[in-house]
mmCIF file of C-alpha atoms and ligand atoms in Angstrom:
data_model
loop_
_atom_site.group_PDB
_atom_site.id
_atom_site.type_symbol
_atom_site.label_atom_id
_atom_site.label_comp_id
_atom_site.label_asym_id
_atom_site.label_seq_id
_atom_site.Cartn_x
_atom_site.Cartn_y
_atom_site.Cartn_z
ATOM 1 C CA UNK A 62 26.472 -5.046 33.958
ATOM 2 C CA UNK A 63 24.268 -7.756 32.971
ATOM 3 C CA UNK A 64 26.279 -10.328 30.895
ATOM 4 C CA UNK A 65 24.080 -12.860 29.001
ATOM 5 C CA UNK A 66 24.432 -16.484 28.929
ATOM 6 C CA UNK A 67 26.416 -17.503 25.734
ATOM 7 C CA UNK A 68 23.863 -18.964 22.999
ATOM 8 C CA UNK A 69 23.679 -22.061 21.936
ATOM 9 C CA UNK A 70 21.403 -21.168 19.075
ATOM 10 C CA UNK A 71 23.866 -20.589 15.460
ATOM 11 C CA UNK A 72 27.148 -21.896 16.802
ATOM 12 C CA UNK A 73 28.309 -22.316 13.289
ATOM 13 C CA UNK A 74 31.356 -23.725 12.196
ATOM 14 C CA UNK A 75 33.459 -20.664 11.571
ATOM 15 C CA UNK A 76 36.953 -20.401 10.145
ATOM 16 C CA UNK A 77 39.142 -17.299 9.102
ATOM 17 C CA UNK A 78 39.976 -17.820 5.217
ATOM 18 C CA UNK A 79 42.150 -14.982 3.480
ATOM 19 C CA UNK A 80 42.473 -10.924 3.924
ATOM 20 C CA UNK A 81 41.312 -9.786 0.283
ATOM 21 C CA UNK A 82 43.619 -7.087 -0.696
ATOM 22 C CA UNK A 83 42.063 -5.875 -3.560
ATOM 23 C CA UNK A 84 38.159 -5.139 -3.842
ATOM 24 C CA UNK A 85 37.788 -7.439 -7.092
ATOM 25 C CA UNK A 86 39.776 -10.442 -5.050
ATOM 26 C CA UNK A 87 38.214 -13.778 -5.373
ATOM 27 C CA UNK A 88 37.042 -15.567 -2.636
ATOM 28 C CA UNK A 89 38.333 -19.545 -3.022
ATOM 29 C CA UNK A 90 36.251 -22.571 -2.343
ATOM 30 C CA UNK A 91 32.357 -22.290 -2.631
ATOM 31 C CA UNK A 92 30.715 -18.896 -3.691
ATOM 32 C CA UNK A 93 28.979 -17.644 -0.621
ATOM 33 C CA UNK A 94 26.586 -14.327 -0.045
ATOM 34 C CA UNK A 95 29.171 -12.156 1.707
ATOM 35 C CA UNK A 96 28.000 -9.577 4.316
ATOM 36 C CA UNK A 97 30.368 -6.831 5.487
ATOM 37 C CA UNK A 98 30.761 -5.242 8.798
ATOM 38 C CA UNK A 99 31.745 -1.640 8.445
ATOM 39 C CA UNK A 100 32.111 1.606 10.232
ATOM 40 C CA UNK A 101 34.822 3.989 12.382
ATOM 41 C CA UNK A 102 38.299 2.568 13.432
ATOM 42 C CA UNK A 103 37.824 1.233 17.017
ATOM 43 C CA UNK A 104 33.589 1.396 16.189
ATOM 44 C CA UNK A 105 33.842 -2.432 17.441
ATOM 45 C CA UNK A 106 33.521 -4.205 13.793
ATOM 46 C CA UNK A 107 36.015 -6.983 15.502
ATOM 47 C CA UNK A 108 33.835 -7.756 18.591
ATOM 48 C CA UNK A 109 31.120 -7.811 16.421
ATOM 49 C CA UNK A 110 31.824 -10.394 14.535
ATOM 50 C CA UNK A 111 33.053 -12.664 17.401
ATOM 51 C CA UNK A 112 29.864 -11.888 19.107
ATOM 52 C CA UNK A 113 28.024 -13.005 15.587
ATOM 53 C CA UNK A 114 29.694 -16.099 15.163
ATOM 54 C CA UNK A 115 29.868 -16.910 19.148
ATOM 55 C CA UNK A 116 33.459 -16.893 19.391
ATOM 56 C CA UNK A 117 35.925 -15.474 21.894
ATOM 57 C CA UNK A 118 38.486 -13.953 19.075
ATOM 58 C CA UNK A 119 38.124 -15.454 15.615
ATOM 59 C CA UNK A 120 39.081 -11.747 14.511
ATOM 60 C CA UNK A 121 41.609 -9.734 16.104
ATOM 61 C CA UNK A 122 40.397 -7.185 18.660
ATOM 62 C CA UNK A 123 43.100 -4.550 19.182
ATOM 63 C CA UNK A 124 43.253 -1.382 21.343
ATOM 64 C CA UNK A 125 44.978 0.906 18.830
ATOM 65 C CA UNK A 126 42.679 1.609 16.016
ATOM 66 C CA UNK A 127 43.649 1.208 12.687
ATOM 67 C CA UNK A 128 45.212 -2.239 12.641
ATOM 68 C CA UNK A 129 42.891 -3.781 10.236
ATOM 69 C CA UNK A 130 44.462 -2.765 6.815
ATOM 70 C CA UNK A 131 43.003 -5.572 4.239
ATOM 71 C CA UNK A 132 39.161 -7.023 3.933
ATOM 72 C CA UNK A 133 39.729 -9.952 6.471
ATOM 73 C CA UNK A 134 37.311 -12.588 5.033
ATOM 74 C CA UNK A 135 35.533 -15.014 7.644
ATOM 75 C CA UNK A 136 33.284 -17.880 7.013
ATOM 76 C CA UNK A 137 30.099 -18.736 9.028
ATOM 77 C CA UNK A 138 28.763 -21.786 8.126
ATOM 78 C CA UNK A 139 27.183 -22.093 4.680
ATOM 79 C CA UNK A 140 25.364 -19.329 5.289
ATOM 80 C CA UNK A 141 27.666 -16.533 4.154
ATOM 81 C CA UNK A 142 31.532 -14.967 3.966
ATOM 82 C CA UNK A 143 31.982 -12.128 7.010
ATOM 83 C CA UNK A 144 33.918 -9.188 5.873
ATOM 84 C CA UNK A 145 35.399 -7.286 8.181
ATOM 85 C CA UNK A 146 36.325 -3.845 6.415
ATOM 86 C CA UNK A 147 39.097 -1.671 7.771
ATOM 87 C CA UNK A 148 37.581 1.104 9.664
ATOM 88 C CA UNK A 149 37.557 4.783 8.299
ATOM 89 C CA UNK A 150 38.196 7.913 10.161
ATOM 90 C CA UNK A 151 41.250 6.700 11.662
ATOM 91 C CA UNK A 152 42.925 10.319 12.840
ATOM 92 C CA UNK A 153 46.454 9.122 12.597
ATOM 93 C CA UNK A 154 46.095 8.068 8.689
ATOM 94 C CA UNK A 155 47.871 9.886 6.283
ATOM 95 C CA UNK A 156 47.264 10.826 3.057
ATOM 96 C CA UNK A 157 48.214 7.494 1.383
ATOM 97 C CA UNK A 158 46.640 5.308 4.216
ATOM 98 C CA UNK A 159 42.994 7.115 2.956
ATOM 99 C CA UNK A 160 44.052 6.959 -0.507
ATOM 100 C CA UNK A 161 44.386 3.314 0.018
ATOM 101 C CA UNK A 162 41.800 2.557 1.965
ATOM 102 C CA UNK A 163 39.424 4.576 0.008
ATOM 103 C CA UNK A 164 40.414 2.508 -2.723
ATOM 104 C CA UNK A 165 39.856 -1.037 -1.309
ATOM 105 C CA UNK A 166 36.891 -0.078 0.755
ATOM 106 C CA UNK A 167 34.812 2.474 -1.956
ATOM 107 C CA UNK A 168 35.667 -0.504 -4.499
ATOM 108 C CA UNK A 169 34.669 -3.330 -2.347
ATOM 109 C CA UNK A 170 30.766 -1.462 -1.293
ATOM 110 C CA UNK A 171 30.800 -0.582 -5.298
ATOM 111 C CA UNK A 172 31.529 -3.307 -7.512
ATOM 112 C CA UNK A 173 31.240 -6.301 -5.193
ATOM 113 C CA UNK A 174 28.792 -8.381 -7.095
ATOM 114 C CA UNK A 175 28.219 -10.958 -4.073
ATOM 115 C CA UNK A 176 27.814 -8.419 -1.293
ATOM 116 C CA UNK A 177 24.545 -8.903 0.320
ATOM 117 C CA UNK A 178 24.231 -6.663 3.234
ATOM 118 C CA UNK A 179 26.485 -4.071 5.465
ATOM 119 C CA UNK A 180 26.182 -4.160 8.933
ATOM 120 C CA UNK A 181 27.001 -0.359 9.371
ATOM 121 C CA UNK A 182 28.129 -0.178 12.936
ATOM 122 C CA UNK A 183 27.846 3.202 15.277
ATOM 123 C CA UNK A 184 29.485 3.698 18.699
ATOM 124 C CA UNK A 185 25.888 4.054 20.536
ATOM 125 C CA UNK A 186 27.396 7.295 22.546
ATOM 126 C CA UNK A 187 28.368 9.170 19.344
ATOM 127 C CA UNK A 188 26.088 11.231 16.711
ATOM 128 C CA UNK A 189 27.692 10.103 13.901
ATOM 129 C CA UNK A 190 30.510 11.964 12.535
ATOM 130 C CA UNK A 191 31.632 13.926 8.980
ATOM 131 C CA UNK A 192 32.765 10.475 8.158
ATOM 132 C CA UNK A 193 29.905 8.489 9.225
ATOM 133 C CA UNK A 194 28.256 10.804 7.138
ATOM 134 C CA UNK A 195 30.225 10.407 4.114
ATOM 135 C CA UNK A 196 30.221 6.537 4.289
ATOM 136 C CA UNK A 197 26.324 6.509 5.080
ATOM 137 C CA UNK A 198 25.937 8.403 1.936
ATOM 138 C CA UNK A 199 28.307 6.044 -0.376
ATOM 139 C CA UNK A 200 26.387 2.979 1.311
ATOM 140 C CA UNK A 201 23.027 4.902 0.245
ATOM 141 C CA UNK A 202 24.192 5.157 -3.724
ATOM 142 C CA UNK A 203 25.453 1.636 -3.969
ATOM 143 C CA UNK A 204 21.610 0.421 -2.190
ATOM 144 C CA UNK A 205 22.561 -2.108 -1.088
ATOM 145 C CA UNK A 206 20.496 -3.509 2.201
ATOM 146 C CA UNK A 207 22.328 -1.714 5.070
ATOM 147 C CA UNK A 208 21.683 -2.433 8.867
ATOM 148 C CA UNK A 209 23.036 0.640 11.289
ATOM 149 C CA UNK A 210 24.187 -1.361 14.334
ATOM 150 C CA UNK A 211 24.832 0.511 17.467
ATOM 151 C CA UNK A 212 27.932 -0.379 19.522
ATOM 152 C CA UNK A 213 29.126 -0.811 23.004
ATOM 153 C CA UNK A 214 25.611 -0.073 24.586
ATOM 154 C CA UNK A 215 27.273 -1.452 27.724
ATOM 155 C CA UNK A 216 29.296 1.831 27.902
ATOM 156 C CA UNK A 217 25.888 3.868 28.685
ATOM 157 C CA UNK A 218 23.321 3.765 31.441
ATOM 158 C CA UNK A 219 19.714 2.844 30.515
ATOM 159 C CA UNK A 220 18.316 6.012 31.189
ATOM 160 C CA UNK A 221 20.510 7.435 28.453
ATOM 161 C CA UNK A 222 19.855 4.729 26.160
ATOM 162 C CA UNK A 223 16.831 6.005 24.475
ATOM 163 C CA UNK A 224 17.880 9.905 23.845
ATOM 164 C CA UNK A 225 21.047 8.123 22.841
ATOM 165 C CA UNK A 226 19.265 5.689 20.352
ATOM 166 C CA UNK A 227 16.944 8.754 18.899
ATOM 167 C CA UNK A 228 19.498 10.810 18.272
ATOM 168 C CA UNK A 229 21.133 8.779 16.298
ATOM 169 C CA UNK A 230 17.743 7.762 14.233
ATOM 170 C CA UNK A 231 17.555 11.471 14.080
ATOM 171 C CA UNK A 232 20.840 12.021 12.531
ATOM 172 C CA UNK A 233 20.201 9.126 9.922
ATOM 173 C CA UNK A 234 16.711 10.182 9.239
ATOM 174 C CA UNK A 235 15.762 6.432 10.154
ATOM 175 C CA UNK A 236 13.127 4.951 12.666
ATOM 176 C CA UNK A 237 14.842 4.533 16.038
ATOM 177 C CA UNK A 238 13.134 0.478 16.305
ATOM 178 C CA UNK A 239 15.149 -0.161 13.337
ATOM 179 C CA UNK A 240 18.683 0.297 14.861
ATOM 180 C CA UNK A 241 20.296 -2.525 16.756
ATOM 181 C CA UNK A 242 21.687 -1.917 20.307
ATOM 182 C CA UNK A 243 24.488 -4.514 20.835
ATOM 183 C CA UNK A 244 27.435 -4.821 23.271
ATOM 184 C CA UNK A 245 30.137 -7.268 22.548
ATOM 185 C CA UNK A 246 30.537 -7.593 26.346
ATOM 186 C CA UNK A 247 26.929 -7.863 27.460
ATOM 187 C CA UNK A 248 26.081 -9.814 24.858
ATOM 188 C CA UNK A 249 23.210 -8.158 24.076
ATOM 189 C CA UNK A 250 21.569 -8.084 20.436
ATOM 190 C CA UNK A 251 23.630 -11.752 19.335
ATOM 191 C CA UNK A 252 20.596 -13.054 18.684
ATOM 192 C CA UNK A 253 18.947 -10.067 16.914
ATOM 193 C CA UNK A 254 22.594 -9.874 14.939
ATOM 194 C CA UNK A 255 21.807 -13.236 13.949
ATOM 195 C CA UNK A 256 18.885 -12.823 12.741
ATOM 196 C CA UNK A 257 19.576 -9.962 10.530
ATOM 197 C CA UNK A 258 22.168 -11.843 8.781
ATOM 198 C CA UNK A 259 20.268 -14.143 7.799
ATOM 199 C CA UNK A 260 17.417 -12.206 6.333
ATOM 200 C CA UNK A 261 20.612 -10.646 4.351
ATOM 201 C CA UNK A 262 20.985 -13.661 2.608
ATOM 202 C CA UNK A 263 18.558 -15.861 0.522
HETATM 203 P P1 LIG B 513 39.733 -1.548 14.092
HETATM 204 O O1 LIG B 513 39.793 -2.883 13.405
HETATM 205 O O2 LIG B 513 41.044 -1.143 14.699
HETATM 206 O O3 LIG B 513 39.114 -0.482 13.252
HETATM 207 O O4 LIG B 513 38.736 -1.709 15.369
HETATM 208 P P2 LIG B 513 37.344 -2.474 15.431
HETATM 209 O O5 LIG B 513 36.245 -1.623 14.891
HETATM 210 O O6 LIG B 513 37.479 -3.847 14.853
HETATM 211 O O7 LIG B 513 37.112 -2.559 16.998
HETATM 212 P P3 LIG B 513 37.509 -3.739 17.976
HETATM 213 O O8 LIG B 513 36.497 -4.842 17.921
HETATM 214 O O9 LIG B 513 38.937 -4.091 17.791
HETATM 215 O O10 LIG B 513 37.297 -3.006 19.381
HETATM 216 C C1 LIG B 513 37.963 -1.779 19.681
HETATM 217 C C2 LIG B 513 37.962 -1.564 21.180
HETATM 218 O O11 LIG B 513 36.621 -1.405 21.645
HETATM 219 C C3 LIG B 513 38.542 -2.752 21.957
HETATM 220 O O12 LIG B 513 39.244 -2.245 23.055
HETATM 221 C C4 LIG B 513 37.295 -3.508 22.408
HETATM 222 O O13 LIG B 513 37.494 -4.268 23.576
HETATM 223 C C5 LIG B 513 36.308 -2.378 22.636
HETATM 224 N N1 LIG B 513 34.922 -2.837 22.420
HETATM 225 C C6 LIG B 513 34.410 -3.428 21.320
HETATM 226 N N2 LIG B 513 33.106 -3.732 21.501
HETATM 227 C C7 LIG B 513 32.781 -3.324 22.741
HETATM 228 C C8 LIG B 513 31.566 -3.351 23.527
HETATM 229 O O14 LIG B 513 30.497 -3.828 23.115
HETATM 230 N N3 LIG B 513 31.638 -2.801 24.771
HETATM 231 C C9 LIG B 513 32.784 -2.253 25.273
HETATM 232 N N4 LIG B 513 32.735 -1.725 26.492
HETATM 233 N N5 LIG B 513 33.935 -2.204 24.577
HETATM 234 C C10 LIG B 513 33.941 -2.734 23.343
HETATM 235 MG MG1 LIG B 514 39.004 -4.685 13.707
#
């Protein structure tokens, strides 16, 4: 495994600020673009982040899935508030853990008048699932700008990669160029991350 040197490059001040409970929760201090990073409990949305911002654990990375519960609200830099949105398809939720998160999260992607962009993340290994599906499809009605970013590429060899990569584009009927291969541990795709954030916001 090939780690990456850390980047100098967007080491932006970045700060944890509040967990928004409800979708229609202000944000205090300066209005910012925000950008959410959504998908699967245990998908990686928490590593993500860290490996956005260059930081070893600004969020919480946890090894039982489902811990994220509120819309944990990050800032990096002036460029934008980071959302990271409780994951979905969580198997031990019951009915009034989906109730509620369907709530927060369908109202958050809906009526959010300063979300800019979703980074939609996908475990790299996995077609994506019934509720992959389902989310893709509540992401497509809302339109807003949507990035699929594929997860934990360290986990596969490259010789997988590619079929791994298609299949996915298959799935989501999108070009496979246009998915992001990323590993929180490799480092791979910060920079690329990066990037797309920024072309999220104006
Ligand atoms: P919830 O908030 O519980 O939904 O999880 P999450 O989507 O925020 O995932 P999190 O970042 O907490 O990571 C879940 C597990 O996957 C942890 O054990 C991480 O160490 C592991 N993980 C995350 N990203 C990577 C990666 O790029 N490569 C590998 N090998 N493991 C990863
Ligand atoms: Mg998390």
């Amino acid at each position: 495994m090939k780690v990456q040197a850390p980047s100098t490059r967007g080491l932006l001040p970045s700060e944890y600020l509040l967990s928004l409970v409800r979708p229609d929760q202000p944000i205090p201090g300066d209005p910012l673009p925000e950008i959410a990073l959504a998908g699967r409990a245990n998908v990686g949305k928490s590593s993500l982040l860290n490996l956005l911002v260059g930081r070893k654990a600004l969020a919480r990375v946890s090894a039982t899935p489902g811990k994220t519960r509120a819309l944990n609200v990050f800032r990096w830099g002036d460029v934008c508030h980071l959302v990271d949105v409780p994951g979905y398809g969580w198997s031990k939720a019951g009915h009034a853990d989906r109730a509620a998160w369907r709530k927060l999260v369908d109202g958050y992607v809906t009526e959010r008048p300063a979300l800019r962009g979703v980074l939609w993340l996908l475990d790299i290994r996995h077609e994506p699932s019934v509720d992959d599906r389902a989310f893709g499809a509540l992401l497509a009605q809302r339109r807003i700008p949507v990035l699929p970013v594929l997860t934990k590429a360290d986990k596969i060899g490259r010789s997988k990669r590619d079929a791994c990569v298609a299949a996915i584009a298959r799935a989501l009927d999108a070009d496979p160029g246009s998915l992001l291969v990323t590993s929180a541990h490799t480092r791979e795709g910060q920079e690329a991350l990066r990037d797309a954030v920024l072309a999220f916001v104006p």
